[in-house]
Structure formats: structure tokens, C-alpha cells
Amino acid sequence: MALIDPASSNGCLTLPASGPLGAEYLVTVYSANGQVVDGGASGAYALNGAALAAPRAAARSGGAEDAGLAFEARLRAEEVRLASAAVANRRQRRPAVRRPPSVGDTRTFSVCASIACAGFVPVQASARFVGTHVALFVDDTVAAGGFSPAELDSLGVLADSHLFPLDTTAFGAPSDLDGNGVVIVLLTDRVNALSNCSLSGGIVRGYFSSRDLTQQPGSNQGEIVYGMVPDPAQALCFGKVFVRANIAPTVVHELQHLISYNRHVLLGNGQPEASWLNEGLSHFAEELAGRTVPPMLCPSGNCLNQFAAGNIRNAFTYLSSPGSYYLVYPRGSTGSLGERGAAWLFVRWLADRSLADTVLATDVTRRLLGADQAGGLALTGGANVAAALQRVEAGITFPTLAGRWHLSNWTERVPGFSEPSGWLRYRSWDLPLVFDQLFPGPYPLRPDSTSGAPYAAAGTLLGGSATYLRVVQPPSGEPVGFLLDTRNTAEVLPRLAVVRLR
């Protein structure tokens, strides 16, 4: 395995002559910039071997905008704008007497009035479940045919006894600015109203708003996760089966965002975590729930499918065209579904480096959020990732991690492949097997291939993205040389990653 800065070799890469059995290499050209930039890091590249040929088309965009993802992008952008106000609010507030709500208590909340969240509407809700860590409030005006009392109790037990402990063990404690000792989960049809119920527009399932941790207009001045409710009148989007299956993954996902904001902004006095890593960690929280929640608390009895199947689908989308999607999203974006798949895969792969437990990887995730640092965490993005992995390999950098990860996405499907460092594998998933179970057919990542004959490829490198090439040399084949030419190198940080497969 070799990771090469093309600036150190004038863009040249030479693979040696093959022996009597031939040889096969994987070559990736990737962007090693782990920090967010306005508009997203991007730059043209051309990879040429032997002689020029017609270049391929540039990378396509990440796909049509999803309403739920667009709404979340607005909320994450608001986190940046309100960071200083949230820090000031925390400093000004006196420690409150802990007054947890009681079942039956009513309260009026401010909830986003539209997908733009430029205004707010009052929602009166009643406490239907109060546990040690989580309280469920339900909008008093929701339609009949929604959650039954037994279903609310089941959701409350799940959130209080499993999702909250899971998130706080993995990522650290949330703030408690309102002093009530609980995180409130507010279930309201005002969340449903944020979606244009259709087959193609995407659905807002729930959210966390950092505004609630400030004294800005519309703030509820406390820790709240918002969620959708069943609505028989809109069964296409909000049927009970769908809502029951998706509300718990939404809660565990959004709770990670709430915790992250506390660690980075309220305690760290810094900026929110970079969206790409923030989303990757929230999707990882979903997977953790799928692996640890007891089957009897999942409607289908298959918790891993309920909580993690979306991550697998998104990962499949990403690997089907990895050069088309950012890993490191542009500022203000929370990623397309394919980019969410990239972020989850990367966090999952990082977690697999754990020195203690490669499934739950608490030692890695807690370092990524500074969970054991009283002063929170100021590092974000690629710098945070590199710092968190220092205990695994001293001196490791984000460019090195990104290159190894990109190689792993292909070596994962090479039968019998082994590599001494152990870095080039996922340890907790058999991706070829799980992809084949959900999407029968070939592995989604399909690199270009050349035997050393004239080769040329051109396109656009996006932040953290990669393009893949298999070089298959015949027996006693000649050396193969390549020349990489890139543009906007200071922003893209182009790199080559190479590993011999056989």
C-alpha cells in the first residue's frame, strides 16, 4: 500500500513490471481535504497512461434535492449562525432547580411553521411519558388514529432505557439548560406539515434545532427533539406502520446532533461539527441502535433492519458512483443520500479501527466528540478525525485515513485479500454479502480497468471523493506509468492511493 502526494513526484506513478503470474493493482485518485469550504472543494483531474485517449465525462451531481435533507441543511447552517448566541445563553443562565415534568403536564412549544423555519407556531402538548432521561410530549390536536397509549409507552421505554443511554455512552452527555433533567421528545403534526406529502419530495421525520439552546425568538430554551406522528388522512407519507418504524431512528439520530452541539459549541466555545462528520455520526448512532436495541422493542422484531437499512441503501448509492458524491460536503449542505452513505461508511470504517470494540467502538466515538473532556471539543472535520485516531496510529493524518478508506471500499470485495496493516478492511460488516441480500447483483463499486495499454480518464474531484482504476498486468508485463494532472490543488489536495491486489 502506498499513499502518494503527486506534488512530490510531479504527478508520476510507475507500477513495476509484473512477474510470471502477472499482477493486479488498485489505483485511486482522491481528494484529501477534510475541511469544509464554501461551495465544496472541487477541481478537474486527468489521469493518463501510455498514450492519450478520449476523456470520460465529468462527475455528475449528487442528485435531486430531498425536502428532508434540505430542511436539515437549514438547521445545521443555523447552528453556525447561532453558535455565539448559544454560548452567551449558557454563560448567562444560572443553574436551575431540576424540575422534571410529570405525566399529564401541559406546555406550549414554538415549532417551525414552514420548511424555511422563518416563523413559528405555538403547539400545546401534554406529557404522555416521563422517564429518567426522556419525556414524551404529544401535540393535543393530533388526529385520531395516531399512537395508542401502549405504543407511546413502548416508544418512551425505548427512548429512555435504550436510545438515550446508547447515545450518551457513545457520544457524551447533552446539555441541560432548562434544568429539567430530561430531553423532551415532542411529537406533533406540525412536523408532518413541513413535508409536501408525495412519492418524490422527501419527508421531514423530525429534527433538532439549536435555536432552542438560545434566547432567540422561537426558542423553547431547552433540549428538544421533534418528531412526526401517524396521520391516517395522509397514509401515503405518515401511515402508522411507517411512522412507528422511523420515529425511533429519528430520535437516536437527532439526539446525537443535540449532544454534538453541546460538546462543540456550549462546552467547547467553538463551531458546530462539520456537517459531513456530524451526519456520519448520527447515522452511526442509528446503526448502534440497530445492534443493541432488544428485538421486542422494534415493530418488525428486526432492529438492525429498522435502524440501519437506510444506511446500507445510502452506502450502495454512494459506491455505485463514488466520484459523483462529496464525502466532505460543501458549507451549508448536509449531503444527498449518496453523500450520507459516504459519511456513514467512513465513520463505520473509523469505528472498525477501535482498539477495544470494533462493533460499538465507544473509545473512538467518544474521542470524536470530546466526551471525556470537561471543556468540550473545538476541533471539527478532518482535523478532529485525525486527532481521534492518534491512539490507533500516532501521527496519522486525514489524507492518510481517507486514502486507506477509499482503498478499503474495493479491497472489501476482493476474495482472499490480506494486507499486513489490517487497515484495508471493514471488520463489522460483510458489505458484499449485505449488498447482495438487499440488491442482488454485482458489487456496486466497479472501477475502470486497464492492462497497461493507453489509458485516459478525466473528471472532477469533489471534496473527499475518489475515482478508481484496476491495473491488471499480464504475465511478465512491462512497467505501467501514469501521469496525474489536477487543478485547484490547494483546495482539493489531490492524492494517489495504490495497493497491490495480487
XYZ file of C-alpha atoms in Angstrom:
502
model
C 0.000 0.000 0.000
C 1.289 3.450 -0.911
C -0.224 6.914 -0.477
C 1.376 9.479 -2.740
C 1.268 13.255 -2.893
C 1.555 13.903 -6.645
C 3.398 17.147 -5.929
C 6.313 15.051 -4.663
C 6.532 13.011 -7.872
C 5.496 15.566 -10.493
C 2.270 13.610 -10.811
C 4.040 10.437 -11.926
C 3.186 6.918 -10.795
C 5.067 3.852 -12.010
C 3.978 0.290 -11.336
C 6.840 -2.214 -11.729
C 6.999 -4.976 -14.293
C 4.965 -7.999 -13.342
C 6.365 -11.459 -12.728
C 5.438 -14.724 -14.450
C 1.989 -14.763 -12.790
C 1.104 -11.201 -13.684
C -0.095 -8.632 -11.165
C -3.108 -6.532 -10.279
C -3.202 -3.133 -8.583
C -5.897 -0.783 -7.404
C -5.182 2.895 -8.003
C -7.389 5.636 -6.607
C -7.192 9.342 -7.252
C -8.804 11.144 -4.345
C -9.300 14.482 -2.640
C -7.611 14.545 0.769
C -9.111 17.800 2.053
C -11.046 17.062 5.244
C -12.132 20.627 5.988
C -15.318 22.266 4.750
C -15.063 25.071 2.182
C -17.694 27.321 0.670
C -19.190 25.693 -2.398
C -17.319 22.456 -1.721
C -13.774 21.577 -2.717
C -13.587 20.611 -6.390
C -11.044 20.543 -9.163
C -10.518 18.971 -12.560
C -8.209 15.995 -12.921
C -6.795 13.904 -15.749
C -5.097 10.535 -15.322
C -3.181 9.302 -18.346
C -1.173 6.176 -19.017
C 0.994 5.305 -22.029
C -0.926 7.435 -24.559
C -3.931 9.756 -24.544
C -7.483 8.635 -25.257
C -10.813 10.409 -25.223
C -11.572 11.586 -21.671
C -14.684 10.477 -19.880
C -17.456 12.840 -18.867
C -17.034 14.799 -15.650
C -18.693 13.633 -12.461
C -22.418 14.155 -12.229
C -24.115 15.961 -9.385
C -25.297 14.313 -6.195
C -28.925 14.103 -7.346
C -32.223 15.886 -6.791
C -32.790 17.740 -3.544
C -34.739 15.902 -0.870
C -37.052 18.086 1.242
C -35.998 16.440 4.489
C -32.303 16.862 3.697
C -32.825 20.472 2.603
C -34.637 21.254 5.856
C -31.854 19.684 7.899
C -29.279 21.685 5.941
C -31.044 24.879 7.005
C -30.933 23.768 10.639
C -27.232 22.907 10.503
C -26.493 26.278 8.872
C -28.483 27.963 11.638
C -26.300 26.174 14.189
C -23.313 28.054 12.809
C -25.125 31.399 12.830
C -26.407 30.964 16.383
C -23.280 29.473 17.950
C -22.211 32.686 19.681
C -25.754 33.299 20.955
C -25.907 29.771 22.359
C -22.598 30.202 24.184
C -23.740 33.543 25.617
C -27.036 31.998 26.730
C -25.215 29.213 28.559
C -22.921 31.667 30.343
C -25.776 33.928 31.434
C -28.077 31.247 32.787
C -27.917 30.352 36.450
C -28.045 26.675 37.373
C -31.733 25.816 37.504
C -33.542 23.703 40.060
C -34.261 20.394 38.410
C -38.000 20.143 37.829
C -38.765 17.221 35.552
C -42.241 17.224 34.046
C -44.941 14.855 35.233
C -47.293 12.776 33.108
C -50.287 14.955 32.279
C -48.403 18.263 32.404
C -49.216 20.602 29.515
C -46.872 23.054 27.873
C -46.849 25.320 24.840
C -43.922 24.938 22.443
C -42.763 27.010 19.481
C -42.414 24.861 16.352
C -41.187 25.704 12.856
C -44.125 26.975 10.802
C -42.667 26.035 7.421
C -39.807 24.250 5.736
C -37.885 27.539 5.782
C -38.392 27.803 9.573
C -38.590 31.583 9.206
C -41.541 31.739 11.603
C -43.018 29.673 14.401
C -46.391 28.381 15.525
C -47.480 27.561 19.078
C -48.176 23.908 19.855
C -49.841 22.854 23.087
C -48.770 19.376 24.098
C -49.130 17.079 27.073
C -46.574 14.828 28.717
C -47.552 11.243 27.942
C -44.411 9.502 29.205
C -41.749 10.707 31.632
C -38.694 8.586 32.292
C -35.347 9.139 33.919
C -33.789 10.720 30.829
C -36.546 11.330 28.266
C -40.045 12.817 28.372
C -42.538 12.340 25.516
C -44.921 15.207 24.834
C -47.688 14.750 22.261
C -49.500 17.575 20.474
C -53.004 17.869 21.952
C -54.528 18.418 18.495
C -53.174 15.392 16.622
C -55.694 13.415 14.617
C -57.378 10.302 15.919
C -55.766 7.064 14.832
C -52.290 8.085 15.978
C -50.131 6.485 18.627
C -52.043 4.460 21.206
C -51.149 4.832 24.916
C -49.407 1.457 24.782
C -47.386 2.490 21.716
C -46.341 5.735 23.406
C -45.263 3.828 26.496
C -43.249 1.446 24.325
C -41.599 4.349 22.492
C -40.903 6.078 25.798
C -39.253 2.997 27.277
C -37.206 2.545 24.107
C -36.011 6.159 24.122
C -35.414 6.351 27.870
C -33.885 2.934 28.539
C -32.013 2.319 25.286
C -31.631 5.233 22.856
C -30.586 7.868 25.400
C -28.095 5.553 27.181
C -26.744 4.420 23.814
C -26.177 7.970 22.539
C -24.697 9.265 25.771
C -22.397 6.262 26.140
C -21.173 6.645 22.573
C -21.004 10.429 22.349
C -21.256 12.048 25.790
C -23.878 13.921 27.771
C -26.290 16.503 26.376
C -26.702 19.920 27.939
C -29.484 20.601 30.437
C -30.019 24.336 30.087
C -33.618 24.215 31.275
C -32.659 22.203 34.344
C -35.488 19.693 33.961
C -33.166 16.698 33.840
C -34.662 15.249 30.648
C -34.565 15.602 26.883
C -38.062 16.278 25.587
C -39.285 14.448 22.501
C -42.185 16.462 21.073
C -44.433 14.526 18.686
C -46.581 16.852 16.608
C -48.295 17.018 13.247
C -46.565 20.363 12.737
C -43.538 18.252 11.813
C -45.711 16.390 9.304
C -46.782 19.748 7.860
C -43.182 20.558 6.932
C -43.362 17.923 4.174
C -45.125 18.091 0.842
C -46.582 14.612 1.019
C -45.605 12.965 -2.265
C -43.667 9.988 -3.509
C -40.720 12.098 -4.662
C -40.411 15.138 -2.409
C -38.850 13.577 0.658
C -40.218 13.643 4.193
C -39.164 15.555 7.299
C -39.314 12.905 10.017
C -38.011 15.048 12.841
C -35.298 17.466 13.833
C -33.188 19.154 16.498
C -32.921 22.952 16.425
C -30.009 24.712 18.100
C -32.285 27.756 18.408
C -33.812 26.023 21.430
C -30.488 26.440 23.241
C -30.525 30.229 22.799
C -32.821 33.079 23.791
C -33.607 33.890 20.165
C -37.238 34.308 19.012
C -38.886 30.910 18.641
C -36.597 29.268 21.198
C -38.044 26.805 23.686
C -34.919 27.279 25.838
C -34.332 23.624 26.464
C -33.260 20.321 24.940
C -35.919 19.137 22.489
C -36.111 16.620 19.653
C -39.119 16.987 17.363
C -40.836 14.080 15.637
C -43.678 13.244 13.276
C -46.924 11.493 14.222
C -49.161 8.980 12.421
C -51.914 10.575 10.335
C -54.498 8.274 8.713
C -55.521 11.119 6.399
C -52.002 11.129 4.910
C -51.295 7.424 4.939
C -49.062 7.749 1.867
C -46.457 9.602 3.936
C -47.466 9.214 7.567
C -49.162 5.854 7.938
C -48.759 4.322 11.359
C -46.535 1.472 10.170
C -44.129 3.931 8.556
C -44.068 6.333 11.496
C -43.605 3.589 14.083
C -40.693 2.176 12.089
C -38.999 5.544 11.603
C -39.603 7.607 14.724
C -37.053 5.774 16.890
C -34.239 6.037 14.287
C -35.098 9.737 14.029
C -34.810 10.224 17.793
C -31.447 8.472 18.109
C -30.148 10.376 15.047
C -31.236 13.818 16.262
C -30.074 13.208 19.820
C -26.516 12.811 18.513
C -26.849 16.253 16.894
C -28.016 17.700 20.226
C -25.089 16.120 22.073
C -22.631 17.247 19.404
C -23.818 20.839 19.728
C -23.256 20.711 23.462
C -19.760 19.260 23.106
C -18.568 21.620 20.354
C -20.437 24.870 20.958
C -21.761 25.123 24.510
C -18.746 23.488 26.166
C -16.069 23.898 23.503
C -16.963 27.545 22.729
C -16.328 26.683 19.100
C -18.233 25.953 15.926
C -20.624 23.041 15.338
C -19.124 19.848 13.974
C -18.679 19.843 10.192
C -21.937 18.661 8.635
C -20.415 15.675 6.849
C -18.958 14.250 10.062
C -21.962 15.303 12.156
C -24.302 13.412 9.822
C -21.977 10.431 9.638
C -22.026 10.165 13.425
C -25.824 10.464 13.582
C -26.211 7.707 11.007
C -23.729 5.652 13.005
C -25.966 6.192 16.053
C -28.787 4.588 14.064
C -26.606 1.566 13.392
C -25.654 1.293 17.061
C -29.340 1.232 17.963
C -29.953 -1.492 15.414
C -27.234 -3.592 17.006
C -28.230 -3.069 20.654
C -31.990 -2.468 20.988
C -33.863 -5.618 22.100
C -35.935 -7.140 19.256
C -39.182 -6.950 21.243
C -38.988 -3.131 21.148
C -38.868 -2.969 17.343
C -42.212 -3.258 15.498
C -40.838 -5.764 12.979
C -38.690 -7.630 15.501
C -35.655 -6.910 13.291
C -33.963 -3.903 14.866
C -30.897 -3.907 12.632
C -33.111 -3.660 9.572
C -35.298 -0.973 11.148
C -32.424 1.266 12.228
C -29.636 0.541 9.738
C -31.173 -0.478 6.397
C -31.272 3.156 5.269
C -27.535 3.441 5.827
C -26.923 0.370 3.692
C -29.085 1.767 0.887
C -27.290 5.106 1.030
C -23.900 3.375 1.027
C -24.894 1.349 -2.030
C -25.867 4.579 -3.786
C -22.531 6.149 -2.920
C -20.406 3.195 -4.003
C -22.286 2.963 -7.284
C -20.647 6.254 -8.294
C -18.152 7.406 -5.652
C -16.658 10.138 -7.786
C -20.052 11.811 -8.064
C -20.528 12.491 -4.366
C -18.756 14.532 -1.737
C -17.520 12.927 1.420
C -16.748 16.414 2.774
C -19.917 18.333 1.969
C -19.868 21.996 0.921
C -20.586 24.519 3.637
C -24.337 24.773 4.217
C -25.081 21.268 2.903
C -25.990 18.172 4.886
C -25.403 15.916 1.905
C -27.502 13.986 -0.569
C -28.494 10.425 0.270
C -25.399 9.117 -1.503
C -23.240 11.532 0.453
C -24.913 10.444 3.687
C -23.918 6.921 2.666
C -20.310 8.026 2.247
C -20.286 9.715 5.660
C -21.742 6.678 7.415
C -19.319 4.314 5.668
C -16.371 6.488 6.659
C -17.428 6.720 10.320
C -18.154 2.971 10.353
C -14.697 2.292 8.936
C -13.109 4.597 11.524
C -15.005 2.785 14.276
C -13.630 -0.501 12.975
C -10.175 0.770 13.992
C -11.216 0.663 17.671
C -8.642 -0.885 19.972
C -11.372 -2.081 22.333
C -14.584 -2.980 20.488
C -14.803 -2.765 16.714
C -18.605 -3.026 16.732
C -19.638 -0.315 19.210
C -16.244 1.474 19.145
C -17.047 3.672 22.133
C -13.384 4.624 22.531
C -13.355 6.124 19.021
C -16.758 7.821 19.070
C -16.203 9.447 22.464
C -12.925 10.947 21.246
C -14.687 12.280 18.145
C -16.994 14.280 20.424
C -14.613 15.023 23.271
C -16.996 13.177 25.568
C -14.423 12.856 28.336
C -13.155 16.429 28.104
C -14.800 18.795 30.587
C -14.181 21.703 28.237
C -15.756 20.067 25.220
C -14.075 19.925 21.825
C -13.005 22.682 19.444
C -11.692 20.514 16.588
C -14.042 19.728 13.708
C -13.961 17.835 10.417
C -10.816 16.157 9.196
C -8.675 17.647 11.967
C -10.998 16.107 14.552
C -10.881 12.729 12.817
C -7.082 12.700 12.726
C -6.823 13.686 16.397
C -9.287 10.988 17.451
C -7.279 8.256 15.694
C -3.896 9.159 17.217
C -4.213 6.366 19.764
C -4.621 3.890 16.943
C -1.632 5.177 14.976
C 0.474 8.067 16.217
C 0.943 10.828 13.675
C -1.847 9.712 11.366
C -3.397 12.409 9.172
C -6.736 12.822 7.472
C -5.208 12.396 3.977
C -3.800 9.037 5.082
C -7.103 7.932 6.599
C -9.069 8.994 3.538
C -6.737 7.136 1.192
C -6.880 3.928 3.199
C -10.663 4.170 3.424
C -11.040 4.577 -0.325
C -8.868 1.524 -0.924
C -10.926 -0.434 1.614
C -14.123 0.192 -0.301
C -12.745 -2.036 -3.069
C -10.482 -4.463 -1.214
C -13.527 -5.346 0.915
C -14.891 -7.300 -2.046
C -11.622 -8.970 -3.174
C -11.754 -12.640 -2.071
C -8.722 -13.739 -0.111
C -7.180 -10.281 0.027
C -4.964 -9.647 3.038
C -2.751 -6.735 3.964
C -0.413 -6.672 6.978
C -1.591 -3.390 8.494
C -5.207 -4.526 8.772
C -6.438 -1.096 7.714
C -7.941 -2.124 4.387
C -10.995 -3.974 5.667
C -14.322 -3.324 7.318
C -14.467 -5.521 10.395
C -18.104 -5.188 11.428
C -19.887 -5.655 8.086
C -19.519 -8.077 5.214
C -20.503 -5.459 2.652
C -20.571 -7.759 -0.405
C -22.912 -10.125 1.429
C -25.271 -7.475 2.801
C -25.424 -5.638 -0.531
C -26.230 -8.874 -2.327
C -29.040 -9.586 0.136
C -30.680 -6.199 -0.469
C -29.648 -5.569 -4.079
C -28.962 -8.890 -5.831
C -26.306 -8.325 -8.434
C -22.694 -7.196 -8.691
C -20.877 -5.205 -6.026
C -21.810 -1.537 -6.567
C -18.272 -0.195 -6.914
C -16.961 -1.021 -10.391
C -13.589 0.580 -11.149
C -12.271 1.272 -14.602
C -9.757 -1.317 -15.774
C -6.647 -1.280 -17.934
C -3.932 -3.781 -18.757
C -1.336 -1.116 -19.338
C -2.484 -0.166 -22.810
C -3.113 3.526 -23.487
C -5.500 4.831 -20.859
C -7.039 8.215 -20.115
C -9.676 9.416 -17.705
C -10.784 12.905 -16.788
C -13.370 14.388 -14.494
C -13.824 16.426 -11.344
C -12.563 15.557 -7.888
C -15.041 16.577 -5.195
C -14.085 17.100 -1.554
C -13.113 13.730 -0.115
C -14.205 11.856 -3.254
C -12.256 9.318 -5.297
C -12.073 7.659 -8.670
C -10.936 4.041 -9.017
C -8.804 2.127 -11.526
C -7.777 -1.540 -11.654
C -4.479 -2.162 -13.404
C -4.287 -5.816 -14.479
C -0.831 -6.684 -15.819
C -0.327 -9.839 -17.883
C 2.412 -12.352 -17.023
C 5.839 -10.774 -17.465
C 4.163 -7.483 -18.274
C 6.077 -4.258 -18.755
C 6.063 -1.470 -16.155
C 2.999 0.765 -16.336
C 3.320 4.507 -15.947
C 0.647 7.114 -15.204
C 0.614 10.883 -15.089
C -1.882 12.732 -12.899
C -2.710 16.330 -13.694
C -5.031 18.271 -11.369
C -6.404 21.777 -10.962
C -7.252 23.777 -7.825
C -4.790 21.606 -5.945
C -4.562 23.792 -2.829
C -8.260 23.261 -2.165
C -8.674 19.692 -3.419
C -5.397 18.271 -2.042
C -5.169 15.516 -4.685
C -3.556 12.242 -3.708
C -2.916 8.800 -5.181
C -3.525 5.619 -3.203
C -2.176 2.328 -4.547
C -2.335 -1.245 -3.318
C -1.284 -4.498 -4.955
C -4.192 -6.927 -5.008
C -2.248 -9.952 -6.289
